[in-house]
Amino acid sequence: MAKGQTLTLLTLALVAGPLTAQTPKLAPTALAQVRSQESLRVQAAANHINGMRETLGLNSLHTFKVLAAQTDELGLTHTHFQQHYLGVRVWGGEAITHMDANGSQKTMTDDLVRGIALDVTPSLKATEILAIVHADLAPKGPYANTPTTELVVYPEKTLTPKATLLRHENAEDFEYQVSSVALAYHVHTSLRNAGDTRDTDYLIDAQSGAILKKWNDLHTSSAVGTGNSQFSGTVSLNTNLNGSNYELNDVVGNMPIKTYN
């Protein structure tokens, strides 16, 4: 995306659905009351999502960790959960619950990973994985920080035409589906030396040592762009300036949003 180019988004959905003129904001005193109960509402959301595991196509091996929560001006409390499988974080497995001011749960927003049946005991140690990464990077100098490793459940996804449609002409006519699941190490490296300034991330198969995914994660600077949303008109977007191009990568907010395709 070149400098000065306007972003066009198919959908900008931060809540369960589009807000309408019929959805009134709460009075300040009522909103303050709801927000004072936010911790209790988050606990209720946790109980709700755990109680829905079977409905969501998950089992007792799946657990959820609260990442963040926010109560908006309409009194809706949005609680962001990270999915874990046997205690290991599921890469990209997230869900957001939405509780209204009266305590009723609305439709959940989720990108949870179903159908996981995986041994989460790695064959390779973190030190062996770091040696693989070091050999691939071939750094010209020392690391700025010690590379970090995290064991994750990584779902490989492929873009697939929606089976319910006869014709596939627009981006909305396709969806990502999980084609395989692997136990992997997420490795983050940072190099800051003469002629070698790089932040590189890897996903390495924890059993075979194969490089599953590799990407540049160097954040050069932030900028505020403009996007045209489906429901909310023109909106401001925090973006990342990488060289001469802008990326859809929010490096400013408390809950970073990034596109990978």
mmCIF file of N, CA, C and O in Angstrom, residues 131-190:
data_model
loop_
_atom_site.group_PDB
_atom_site.id
_atom_site.type_symbol
_atom_site.label_atom_id
_atom_site.label_comp_id
_atom_site.label_asym_id
_atom_site.label_seq_id
_atom_site.Cartn_x
_atom_site.Cartn_y
_atom_site.Cartn_z
ATOM 1 N N ALA A 131 19.304 -22.783 17.334
ATOM 2 C CA ALA A 131 20.432 -23.062 16.437
ATOM 3 C C ALA A 131 19.959 -23.087 14.981
ATOM 4 O O ALA A 131 20.672 -22.607 14.081
ATOM 5 N N ILE A 132 18.763 -23.622 14.736
ATOM 6 C CA ILE A 132 18.195 -23.648 13.383
ATOM 7 C C ILE A 132 17.951 -22.224 12.889
ATOM 8 O O ILE A 132 18.279 -21.862 11.763
ATOM 9 N N VAL A 133 17.383 -21.404 13.759
ATOM 10 C CA VAL A 133 17.095 -20.009 13.413
ATOM 11 C C VAL A 133 18.386 -19.244 13.158
ATOM 12 O O VAL A 133 18.494 -18.479 12.189
ATOM 13 N N HIS A 134 19.383 -19.446 14.003
ATOM 14 C CA HIS A 134 20.662 -18.743 13.858
ATOM 15 C C HIS A 134 21.308 -19.081 12.515
ATOM 16 O O HIS A 134 21.832 -18.192 11.821
ATOM 17 N N ALA A 135 21.247 -20.353 12.137
ATOM 18 C CA ALA A 135 21.838 -20.763 10.864
ATOM 19 C C ALA A 135 21.105 -20.140 9.685
ATOM 20 O O ALA A 135 21.716 -19.758 8.684
ATOM 21 N N ASP A 136 19.786 -20.008 9.800
ATOM 22 C CA ASP A 136 19.010 -19.419 8.708
ATOM 23 C C ASP A 136 19.234 -17.912 8.622
ATOM 24 O O ASP A 136 19.339 -17.353 7.532
ATOM 25 N N LEU A 137 19.326 -17.247 9.770
ATOM 26 C CA LEU A 137 19.529 -15.799 9.789
ATOM 27 C C LEU A 137 20.928 -15.405 9.319
ATOM 28 O O LEU A 137 21.099 -14.396 8.643
ATOM 29 N N ALA A 138 21.934 -16.200 9.731
ATOM 30 C CA ALA A 138 23.335 -15.879 9.448
ATOM 31 C C ALA A 138 23.632 -14.424 9.801
ATOM 32 O O ALA A 138 24.035 -13.616 8.952
ATOM 33 N N PRO A 139 23.453 -14.023 11.064
ATOM 34 C CA PRO A 139 23.632 -12.621 11.446
ATOM 35 C C PRO A 139 25.073 -12.154 11.284
ATOM 36 O O PRO A 139 26.016 -12.934 11.447
ATOM 37 N N LYS A 140 25.227 -10.868 10.968
ATOM 38 C CA LYS A 140 26.557 -10.286 10.767
ATOM 39 C C LYS A 140 27.144 -9.755 12.067
ATOM 40 O O LYS A 140 28.291 -9.291 12.086
ATOM 41 N N GLY A 141 26.360 -9.774 13.129
ATOM 42 C CA GLY A 141 26.815 -9.273 14.416
ATOM 43 C C GLY A 141 25.956 -9.832 15.527
ATOM 44 O O GLY A 141 25.114 -10.711 15.294
ATOM 45 N N PRO A 142 26.131 -9.326 16.747
ATOM 46 C CA PRO A 142 25.384 -9.851 17.889
ATOM 47 C C PRO A 142 23.908 -9.460 17.848
ATOM 48 O O PRO A 142 23.522 -8.499 17.195
ATOM 49 N N TYR A 143 23.110 -10.209 18.577
ATOM 50 C CA TYR A 143 21.687 -9.901 18.718
ATOM 51 C C TYR A 143 21.512 -8.708 19.655
ATOM 52 O O TYR A 143 22.278 -8.526 20.604
ATOM 53 N N ALA A 144 20.499 -7.896 19.385
ATOM 54 C CA ALA A 144 20.186 -6.779 20.273
ATOM 55 C C ALA A 144 19.640 -7.285 21.597
ATOM 56 O O ALA A 144 19.890 -6.706 22.653
ATOM 57 N N ASN A 145 18.868 -8.371 21.529
ATOM 58 C CA ASN A 145 18.325 -9.028 22.718
ATOM 59 C C ASN A 145 18.413 -10.525 22.504
ATOM 60 O O ASN A 145 18.486 -11.010 21.366
ATOM 61 N N THR A 146 18.377 -11.267 23.579
ATOM 62 C CA THR A 146 18.373 -12.721 23.471
ATOM 63 C C THR A 146 17.102 -13.165 22.756
ATOM 64 O O THR A 146 15.999 -12.758 23.157
ATOM 65 N N PRO A 147 17.194 -13.960 21.682
ATOM 66 C CA PRO A 147 15.985 -14.432 20.996
ATOM 67 C C PRO A 147 15.043 -15.151 21.956
ATOM 68 O O PRO A 147 15.484 -15.869 22.856
ATOM 69 N N THR A 148 13.747 -14.928 21.774
ATOM 70 C CA THR A 148 12.750 -15.548 22.644
ATOM 71 C C THR A 148 12.080 -16.719 21.933
ATOM 72 O O THR A 148 11.964 -16.735 20.704
ATOM 73 N N THR A 149 11.653 -17.700 22.699
ATOM 74 C CA THR A 149 10.947 -18.858 22.152
ATOM 75 C C THR A 149 9.678 -19.107 22.951
ATOM 76 O O THR A 149 9.639 -18.900 24.166
ATOM 77 N N GLU A 150 8.639 -19.527 22.256
ATOM 78 C CA GLU A 150 7.379 -19.908 22.893
ATOM 79 C C GLU A 150 6.795 -21.090 22.136
ATOM 80 O O GLU A 150 6.694 -21.068 20.912
ATOM 81 N N LEU A 151 6.428 -22.118 22.877
ATOM 82 C CA LEU A 151 5.777 -23.272 22.267
ATOM 83 C C LEU A 151 4.322 -22.933 21.976
ATOM 84 O O LEU A 151 3.603 -22.451 22.859
ATOM 85 N N VAL A 152 3.861 -23.161 20.747
ATOM 86 C CA VAL A 152 2.491 -22.838 20.360
ATOM 87 C C VAL A 152 1.895 -23.973 19.527
ATOM 88 O O VAL A 152 2.620 -24.787 18.952
ATOM 89 N N VAL A 153 0.579 -24.001 19.486
ATOM 90 C CA VAL A 153 -0.135 -24.864 18.544
ATOM 91 C C VAL A 153 -0.405 -24.015 17.308
ATOM 92 O O VAL A 153 -1.112 -23.000 17.388
ATOM 93 N N TYR A 154 0.163 -24.425 16.177
ATOM 94 C CA TYR A 154 0.078 -23.601 14.972
ATOM 95 C C TYR A 154 -0.833 -24.244 13.936
ATOM 96 O O TYR A 154 -0.522 -25.311 13.396
ATOM 97 N N PRO A 155 -1.973 -23.622 13.622
ATOM 98 C CA PRO A 155 -2.855 -24.142 12.578
ATOM 99 C C PRO A 155 -2.470 -23.566 11.212
ATOM 100 O O PRO A 155 -2.480 -22.350 11.019
ATOM 101 N N GLU A 156 -2.115 -24.410 10.288
ATOM 102 C CA GLU A 156 -1.842 -23.976 8.914
ATOM 103 C C GLU A 156 -3.178 -23.764 8.212
ATOM 104 O O GLU A 156 -4.035 -24.659 8.198
ATOM 105 N N LYS A 157 -3.380 -22.582 7.620
ATOM 106 C CA LYS A 157 -4.658 -22.256 6.997
ATOM 107 C C LYS A 157 -4.487 -22.017 5.506
ATOM 108 O O LYS A 157 -3.473 -21.470 5.074
ATOM 109 N N THR A 158 -5.467 -22.429 4.744
ATOM 110 C CA THR A 158 -5.476 -22.196 3.304
ATOM 111 C C THR A 158 -6.751 -21.440 2.924
ATOM 112 O O THR A 158 -7.809 -21.638 3.538
ATOM 113 N N LEU A 159 -6.624 -20.556 1.932
ATOM 114 C CA LEU A 159 -7.773 -19.788 1.456
ATOM 115 C C LEU A 159 -8.607 -20.672 0.532
ATOM 116 O O LEU A 159 -8.120 -21.154 -0.487
ATOM 117 N N THR A 160 -9.868 -20.877 0.904
ATOM 118 C CA THR A 160 -10.729 -21.831 0.209
ATOM 119 C C THR A 160 -12.036 -21.159 -0.210
ATOM 120 O O THR A 160 -12.619 -20.386 0.563
ATOM 121 N N PRO A 161 -12.528 -21.441 -1.422
ATOM 122 C CA PRO A 161 -13.832 -20.909 -1.830
ATOM 123 C C PRO A 161 -14.940 -21.449 -0.922
ATOM 124 O O PRO A 161 -14.921 -22.615 -0.541
ATOM 125 N N LYS A 162 -15.886 -20.601 -0.575
ATOM 126 C CA LYS A 162 -16.997 -21.043 0.252
ATOM 127 C C LYS A 162 -17.852 -22.050 -0.508
ATOM 128 O O LYS A 162 -18.287 -21.789 -1.629
ATOM 129 N N ALA A 163 -18.069 -23.189 0.135
ATOM 130 C CA ALA A 163 -18.789 -24.279 -0.530
ATOM 131 C C ALA A 163 -20.246 -23.939 -0.792
ATOM 132 O O ALA A 163 -20.880 -24.532 -1.669
ATOM 133 N N THR A 164 -20.790 -22.974 -0.051
ATOM 134 C CA THR A 164 -22.211 -22.623 -0.198
ATOM 135 C C THR A 164 -22.473 -21.741 -1.414
ATOM 136 O O THR A 164 -23.633 -21.492 -1.751
ATOM 137 N N LEU A 165 -21.416 -21.271 -2.072
ATOM 138 C CA LEU A 165 -21.571 -20.370 -3.215
ATOM 139 C C LEU A 165 -21.205 -21.074 -4.515
ATOM 140 O O LEU A 165 -20.267 -21.862 -4.568
ATOM 141 N N LEU A 166 -21.962 -20.757 -5.575
ATOM 142 C CA LEU A 166 -21.676 -21.336 -6.886
ATOM 143 C C LEU A 166 -20.597 -20.542 -7.614
ATOM 144 O O LEU A 166 -19.826 -21.092 -8.393
ATOM 145 N N ARG A 167 -20.558 -19.238 -7.367
ATOM 146 C CA ARG A 167 -19.569 -18.378 -8.007
ATOM 147 C C ARG A 167 -18.729 -17.690 -6.935
ATOM 148 O O ARG A 167 -19.214 -17.380 -5.854
ATOM 149 N N HIS A 168 -17.453 -17.470 -7.246
ATOM 150 C CA HIS A 168 -16.534 -16.855 -6.290
ATOM 151 C C HIS A 168 -15.829 -15.690 -6.982
ATOM 152 O O HIS A 168 -14.850 -15.885 -7.707
ATOM 153 N N GLU A 169 -16.376 -14.480 -6.755
ATOM 154 C CA GLU A 169 -15.893 -13.308 -7.473
ATOM 155 C C GLU A 169 -15.278 -12.254 -6.547
ATOM 156 O O GLU A 169 -14.484 -11.431 -6.999
ATOM 157 N N ASN A 170 -15.646 -12.262 -5.265
ATOM 158 C CA ASN A 170 -15.186 -11.244 -4.337
ATOM 159 C C ASN A 170 -14.418 -11.887 -3.184
ATOM 160 O O ASN A 170 -14.486 -13.103 -2.972
ATOM 161 N N ALA A 171 -13.706 -11.033 -2.429
ATOM 162 C CA ALA A 171 -12.931 -11.536 -1.295
ATOM 163 C C ALA A 171 -13.821 -12.230 -0.274
ATOM 164 O O ALA A 171 -13.410 -13.202 0.366
ATOM 165 N N GLU A 172 -15.055 -11.745 -0.118
ATOM 166 C CA GLU A 172 -15.973 -12.340 0.856
ATOM 167 C C GLU A 172 -16.473 -13.718 0.429
ATOM 168 O O GLU A 172 -17.132 -14.399 1.211
ATOM 169 N N ASP A 173 -16.169 -14.121 -0.805
ATOM 170 C CA ASP A 173 -16.597 -15.434 -1.297
ATOM 171 C C ASP A 173 -15.620 -16.530 -0.913
ATOM 172 O O ASP A 173 -15.810 -17.702 -1.270
ATOM 173 N N PHE A 174 -14.544 -16.162 -0.196
ATOM 174 C CA PHE A 174 -13.530 -17.115 0.212
ATOM 175 C C PHE A 174 -13.365 -17.064 1.728
ATOM 176 O O PHE A 174 -13.699 -16.082 2.375
ATOM 177 N N GLU A 175 -12.849 -18.147 2.297
ATOM 178 C CA GLU A 175 -12.605 -18.204 3.729
ATOM 179 C C GLU A 175 -11.369 -19.053 4.018
ATOM 180 O O GLU A 175 -11.009 -19.932 3.221
ATOM 181 N N TYR A 176 -10.718 -18.751 5.132
ATOM 182 C CA TYR A 176 -9.557 -19.538 5.536
ATOM 183 C C TYR A 176 -10.018 -20.753 6.334
ATOM 184 O O TYR A 176 -10.819 -20.634 7.263
ATOM 185 N N GLN A 177 -9.514 -21.917 5.954
ATOM 186 C CA GLN A 177 -9.829 -23.145 6.656
ATOM 187 C C GLN A 177 -8.540 -23.808 7.112
ATOM 188 O O GLN A 177 -7.508 -23.752 6.435
ATOM 189 N N VAL A 178 -8.593 -24.440 8.292
ATOM 190 C CA VAL A 178 -7.421 -25.115 8.834
ATOM 191 C C VAL A 178 -7.165 -26.397 8.053
ATOM 192 O O VAL A 178 -8.036 -27.272 7.964
ATOM 193 N N SER A 179 -5.978 -26.495 7.457
ATOM 194 C CA SER A 179 -5.626 -27.681 6.684
ATOM 195 C C SER A 179 -4.782 -28.672 7.490
ATOM 196 O O SER A 179 -4.801 -29.874 7.227
ATOM 197 N N SER A 180 -4.038 -28.181 8.481
ATOM 198 C CA SER A 180 -3.236 -29.046 9.350
ATOM 199 C C SER A 180 -2.878 -28.277 10.611
ATOM 200 O O SER A 180 -2.967 -27.043 10.651
ATOM 201 N N VAL A 181 -2.485 -29.001 11.645
ATOM 202 C CA VAL A 181 -2.103 -28.384 12.920
ATOM 203 C C VAL A 181 -0.770 -28.979 13.354
ATOM 204 O O VAL A 181 -0.562 -30.191 13.270
ATOM 205 N N ALA A 182 0.132 -28.127 13.807
ATOM 206 C CA ALA A 182 1.454 -28.594 14.219
ATOM 207 C C ALA A 182 1.845 -27.957 15.543
ATOM 208 O O ALA A 182 1.421 -26.838 15.865
ATOM 209 N N LEU A 183 2.667 -28.664 16.298
ATOM 210 C CA LEU A 183 3.286 -28.087 17.480
ATOM 211 C C LEU A 183 4.533 -27.344 16.997
ATOM 212 O O LEU A 183 5.360 -27.903 16.277
ATOM 213 N N ALA A 184 4.643 -26.075 17.367
ATOM 214 C CA ALA A 184 5.728 -25.254 16.819
ATOM 215 C C ALA A 184 6.301 -24.335 17.887
ATOM 216 O O ALA A 184 5.678 -24.065 18.919
ATOM 217 N N TYR A 185 7.506 -23.875 17.622
ATOM 218 C CA TYR A 185 8.110 -22.819 18.423
ATOM 219 C C TYR A 185 7.969 -21.499 17.682
ATOM 220 O O TYR A 185 8.318 -21.408 16.500
ATOM 221 N N HIS A 186 7.461 -20.484 18.382
ATOM 222 C CA HIS A 186 7.494 -19.126 17.835
ATOM 223 C C HIS A 186 8.765 -18.472 18.363
ATOM 224 O O HIS A 186 8.969 -18.361 19.576
ATOM 225 N N VAL A 187 9.626 -18.061 17.457
ATOM 226 C CA VAL A 187 10.912 -17.455 17.822
ATOM 227 C C VAL A 187 10.931 -16.018 17.323
ATOM 228 O O VAL A 187 10.621 -15.757 16.159
ATOM 229 N N HIS A 188 11.293 -15.088 18.206
ATOM 230 C CA HIS A 188 11.458 -13.686 17.813
ATOM 231 C C HIS A 188 12.915 -13.292 17.975
ATOM 232 O O HIS A 188 13.510 -13.509 19.029
ATOM 233 N N THR A 189 13.507 -12.718 16.917
ATOM 234 C CA THR A 189 14.898 -12.286 16.955
ATOM 235 C C THR A 189 14.982 -10.802 16.630
ATOM 236 O O THR A 189 14.149 -10.262 15.888
ATOM 237 N N SER A 190 15.994 -10.154 17.168
ATOM 238 C CA SER A 190 16.208 -8.727 16.912
ATOM 239 C C SER A 190 17.699 -8.478 16.733
ATOM 240 O O SER A 190 18.507 -8.809 17.610
#
